[in-house]
mmCIF file of C-alpha atoms in Angstrom:
data_model
loop_
_atom_site.group_PDB
_atom_site.id
_atom_site.type_symbol
_atom_site.label_atom_id
_atom_site.label_comp_id
_atom_site.label_asym_id
_atom_site.label_seq_id
_atom_site.Cartn_x
_atom_site.Cartn_y
_atom_site.Cartn_z
ATOM 1 C CA LEU A 1 0.171 0.050 -0.101
ATOM 2 C CA ILE A 2 2.719 2.506 0.954
ATOM 3 C CA LEU A 3 4.564 1.887 -2.259
ATOM 4 C CA SER A 4 1.646 2.650 -4.501
ATOM 5 C CA VAL A 5 1.092 6.050 -2.870
ATOM 6 C CA ASP A 6 1.500 9.137 -5.060
ATOM 7 C CA PRO A 7 0.972 12.741 -4.666
ATOM 8 C CA LYS A 8 -2.834 12.787 -6.227
ATOM 9 C CA THR A 9 -3.630 10.064 -3.849
ATOM 10 C CA THR A 10 -2.202 11.520 -0.628
ATOM 11 C CA GLY A 11 -3.747 15.025 -1.440
ATOM 12 C CA ILE A 12 -0.175 16.595 -1.436
ATOM 13 C CA ARG A 13 -1.301 19.722 -3.399
ATOM 14 C CA ARG A 14 -3.904 20.556 -0.501
ATOM 15 C CA THR A 15 -1.126 19.758 1.997
ATOM 16 C CA TRP A 16 1.211 22.084 0.043
ATOM 17 C CA VAL A 17 -1.434 25.099 0.221
ATOM 18 C CA TYR A 18 -1.494 24.371 3.836
ATOM 19 C CA LEU A 19 2.046 24.207 4.482
ATOM 20 C CA HIS A 20 2.930 27.359 2.127
ATOM 21 C CA ALA A 21 0.041 29.555 3.028
ATOM 22 C CA ASP A 22 2.616 32.212 3.421
ATOM 23 C CA ARG A 23 3.395 32.018 -0.448
ATOM 24 C CA LEU A 24 -0.339 32.357 -1.141
ATOM 25 C CA LEU A 25 -0.663 35.106 1.202
ATOM 26 C CA GLU A 26 2.216 36.889 -0.847
ATOM 27 C CA LEU A 27 0.165 36.193 -4.059
ATOM 28 C CA TYR A 28 -2.920 37.899 -2.652
ATOM 29 C CA GLU A 29 -0.834 40.628 -1.404
ATOM 30 C CA THR A 30 0.469 41.180 -4.857
ATOM 31 C CA LEU A 31 -2.900 41.208 -6.135
ATOM 32 C CA ASP A 32 -4.292 43.727 -3.648
ATOM 33 C CA SER A 33 -1.501 45.764 -4.810
ATOM 34 C CA ILE A 34 -3.229 46.281 -8.166
ATOM 35 C CA ALA A 35 -6.407 47.453 -6.467
ATOM 36 C CA ASN A 36 -4.303 49.918 -4.220
ATOM 37 C CA SER A 37 -2.539 51.307 -7.281
ATOM 38 C CA ALA A 38 -5.957 51.943 -9.190
ATOM 39 C CA GLU A 39 -7.325 53.466 -5.973
ATOM 40 C CA GLN A 40 -4.366 55.946 -5.591
ATOM 41 C CA PHE A 41 -4.747 56.885 -9.394
ATOM 42 C CA ALA A 42 -8.469 57.412 -9.029
ATOM 43 C CA SER A 43 -8.204 59.382 -5.939
ATOM 44 C CA GLU A 44 -5.662 61.773 -7.244
ATOM 45 C CA LEU A 45 -7.301 62.420 -10.682
ATOM 46 C CA ASP A 46 -10.638 63.017 -8.571
ATOM 47 C CA ALA A 47 -8.806 65.316 -6.051
ATOM 48 C CA ILE A 48 -6.641 67.229 -8.491
ATOM 49 C CA GLU A 49 -9.178 67.657 -11.415
ATOM 50 C CA PRO A 50 -6.281 68.701 -14.084
ATOM 51 C CA PRO A 51 -6.984 71.348 -16.732
ATOM 52 C CA ARG A 52 -8.138 69.443 -19.844
ATOM 53 C CA ARG A 53 -5.164 68.667 -22.266
ATOM 54 C CA GLU A 54 -7.045 66.213 -24.538
ATOM 55 C CA PRO A 55 -3.652 64.413 -25.666
ATOM 56 C CA CYS A 56 -2.699 63.582 -22.264
ATOM 57 C CA LEU A 57 -6.408 62.484 -21.261
ATOM 58 C CA ASP A 58 -6.771 60.379 -24.542
ATOM 59 C CA GLY A 59 -3.593 58.625 -23.291
ATOM 60 C CA LEU A 60 -4.531 57.956 -19.768
ATOM 61 C CA TYR A 61 -7.806 56.782 -21.423
ATOM 62 C CA ARG A 62 -5.899 54.212 -23.462
ATOM 63 C CA MET A 63 -3.763 53.183 -20.444
ATOM 64 C CA ALA A 64 -6.704 52.589 -18.514
ATOM 65 C CA GLU A 65 -8.323 50.190 -21.339
ATOM 66 C CA CYS A 66 -4.814 48.467 -21.266
ATOM 67 C CA ALA A 67 -5.336 47.855 -17.653
ATOM 68 C CA VAL A 68 -8.896 46.560 -17.996
ATOM 69 C CA THR A 69 -7.661 44.153 -20.613
ATOM 70 C CA ALA A 70 -4.618 43.024 -18.502
ATOM 71 C CA ILE A 71 -6.845 42.414 -15.584
ATOM 72 C CA HIS A 72 -9.333 40.297 -17.538
ATOM 73 C CA GLU A 73 -6.167 38.189 -18.697
ATOM 74 C CA LEU A 74 -4.919 37.947 -15.046
ATOM 75 C CA GLU A 75 -8.170 36.887 -13.673
ATOM 76 C CA TYR A 76 -8.150 34.054 -15.838
ATOM 77 C CA ALA A 77 -4.575 33.228 -15.012
ATOM 78 C CA VAL A 78 -4.776 33.408 -11.296
ATOM 79 C CA SER A 79 -7.895 31.223 -11.020
ATOM 80 C CA ALA A 80 -6.438 28.664 -13.083
ATOM 81 C CA PHE A 81 -3.039 28.840 -11.069
ATOM 82 C CA VAL A 82 -4.796 28.449 -7.798
ATOM 83 C CA ARG A 83 -6.960 25.662 -8.908
ATOM 84 C CA ALA A 84 -3.579 23.957 -9.924
ATOM 85 C CA LEU A 85 -2.280 24.302 -6.704
ATOM 86 C CA CYS A 86 -5.447 22.658 -4.852
ATOM 87 C CA ARG A 87 -6.510 20.323 -7.309
ATOM 88 C CA PRO A 88 -4.267 17.196 -8.427
ATOM 89 C CA GLU A 89 -6.046 16.625 -11.491
ATOM 90 C CA TYR A 90 -5.177 20.269 -13.043
ATOM 91 C CA THR A 91 -2.109 20.549 -15.145
ATOM 92 C CA ILE A 92 -2.367 24.239 -16.856
ATOM 93 C CA SER A 93 -0.654 26.427 -19.130
ATOM 94 C CA ILE A 94 -1.019 30.033 -18.517
ATOM 95 C CA THR A 95 2.057 31.126 -21.152
ATOM 96 C CA ASP A 96 -0.539 32.762 -23.507
ATOM 97 C CA ARG A 97 -2.227 34.950 -20.654
ATOM 98 C CA VAL A 98 1.306 35.971 -19.231
ATOM 99 C CA ARG A 99 2.594 36.697 -22.828
ATOM 100 C CA THR A 100 -0.476 38.801 -23.369
ATOM 101 C CA ILE A 101 -0.182 40.742 -20.135
ATOM 102 C CA ARG A 102 3.505 41.510 -20.956
ATOM 103 C CA ALA A 103 2.576 42.745 -24.205
ATOM 104 C CA ILE A 104 -0.124 45.025 -22.817
ATOM 105 C CA GLU A 105 2.060 46.352 -20.057
ATOM 106 C CA LYS A 106 4.549 47.071 -22.910
ATOM 107 C CA GLU A 107 2.147 48.838 -24.872
ATOM 108 C CA ALA A 108 1.071 50.988 -21.932
ATOM 109 C CA ASP A 109 4.659 52.089 -21.318
ATOM 110 C CA ALA A 110 4.736 53.322 -24.944
ATOM 111 C CA ILE A 111 1.510 55.067 -24.235
ATOM 112 C CA ARG A 112 2.721 56.526 -20.902
ATOM 113 C CA ASP A 113 5.870 57.788 -22.537
ATOM 114 C CA GLU A 114 3.535 59.654 -25.179
ATOM 115 C CA VAL A 115 1.615 61.328 -22.258
ATOM 116 C CA LEU A 116 4.659 62.518 -20.786
ATOM 117 C CA SER A 117 5.847 63.980 -24.138
ATOM 118 C CA ALA A 118 2.367 65.521 -24.658
ATOM 119 C CA ALA A 119 2.355 67.080 -21.153
ATOM 120 C CA PHE A 120 5.661 68.900 -21.672
ATOM 121 C CA ALA A 121 5.381 69.579 -25.155
ATOM 122 C CA GLU A 122 3.946 73.144 -25.011
ATOM 123 C CA THR A 123 4.734 74.344 -21.630
ATOM 124 C CA PHE A 124 6.097 73.319 -18.287
ATOM 125 C CA ASP A 125 3.694 74.211 -15.703
ATOM 126 C CA ALA A 126 1.740 72.616 -12.607
ATOM 127 C CA ALA A 127 -0.691 70.766 -15.048
ATOM 128 C CA SER A 128 2.413 69.222 -16.808
ATOM 129 C CA VAL A 129 3.453 67.787 -13.563
ATOM 130 C CA VAL A 130 0.261 66.491 -12.686
ATOM 131 C CA TYR A 131 -0.055 64.780 -15.829
ATOM 132 C CA ARG A 132 3.135 63.057 -15.394
ATOM 133 C CA GLN A 133 1.982 62.079 -11.786
ATOM 134 C CA LEU A 134 -1.205 60.359 -13.272
ATOM 135 C CA ALA A 135 0.785 58.820 -16.134
ATOM 136 C CA VAL A 136 3.200 57.187 -13.297
ATOM 137 C CA LEU A 137 0.255 56.316 -11.023
ATOM 138 C CA LEU A 138 -1.815 54.416 -13.823
ATOM 139 C CA ASP A 139 1.528 52.703 -14.899
ATOM 140 C CA ALA A 140 2.024 51.471 -11.312
ATOM 141 C CA VAL A 141 -1.440 49.759 -11.872
ATOM 142 C CA LEU A 142 -0.144 47.885 -15.096
ATOM 143 C CA ASP A 143 2.969 47.138 -13.389
ATOM 144 C CA ALA A 144 1.170 45.578 -10.196
ATOM 145 C CA ILE A 145 -0.753 43.176 -12.778
ATOM 146 C CA GLU A 146 2.615 42.079 -14.201
ATOM 147 C CA ASP A 147 4.129 41.631 -10.642
ATOM 148 C CA VAL A 148 1.400 38.931 -10.066
ATOM 149 C CA THR A 149 2.832 36.818 -12.864
ATOM 150 C CA ASP A 150 6.339 37.071 -11.522
ATOM 151 C CA ARG A 151 4.965 36.104 -8.130
ATOM 152 C CA MET A 152 3.176 33.051 -9.527
ATOM 153 C CA ASN A 153 6.496 32.095 -11.347
ATOM 154 C CA LEU A 154 8.319 32.201 -8.277
ATOM 155 C CA ILE A 155 5.665 30.056 -6.334
ATOM 156 C CA SER A 156 5.633 27.545 -9.138
ATOM 157 C CA SER A 157 9.417 27.341 -9.772
ATOM 158 C CA THR A 158 10.026 25.983 -6.190
ATOM 159 C CA GLU A 159 7.979 22.841 -6.533
ATOM 160 C CA ALA A 160 8.816 19.995 -9.128
ATOM 161 C CA TRP A 161 5.654 18.399 -8.965
ATOM 162 C CA LEU A 162 3.711 21.559 -9.624
ATOM 163 C CA ASP A 163 3.241 21.465 -13.615
ATOM 164 C CA VAL A 164 2.259 24.779 -14.314
ATOM 165 C CA ASP A 165 3.667 26.752 -17.408
ATOM 166 C CA ILE A 166 4.031 30.270 -16.904
ATOM 167 C CA TYR A 167 6.651 31.793 -19.054
ATOM 168 C CA PRO A 168 7.353 30.518 -22.511
ATOM 169 C CA ALA A 169 10.246 28.972 -23.513
ATOM 170 C CA PRO A 170 13.294 31.051 -24.841
ATOM 171 C CA GLU A 171 13.355 30.943 -28.814
ATOM 172 C CA PRO A 172 16.112 29.153 -30.279
ATOM 173 C CA ASN A 173 18.571 31.724 -32.228
#
């Protein structure tokens, strides 16, 4: 009987979750940083009410759209990841989701740079600094989304039995 025992029959994944609750708490803390970043951006935007500069507002809007798309991808990835931690029958790959999140974050970085250029294009005044701050705050939301994928990679890379494919394999030269 003992010789035929494997992780699936002993519930090792459930045990892993129990023994490594700290790692899951770190994952949830990283997830919470997304909400904190979004709340800070929204609070500052509401409190400051900068004068309208259409190119800057357009860029912030496009960055927000990127964040919404990335968070939808992350929702699937995190749900699948946590299920894989808890259920022995799950073997998953979230590589495509992570690749999409990283591409969205890179696109948002380019938009952020456009906002910064637009903010300081005509004049250097308080509104320019405000738009710079708002772009940086909104970029922090997208960075936090990407940080969650890094945290999932750290969690999964320490366990050989956990078959979760997060990052794409390097392409051959």
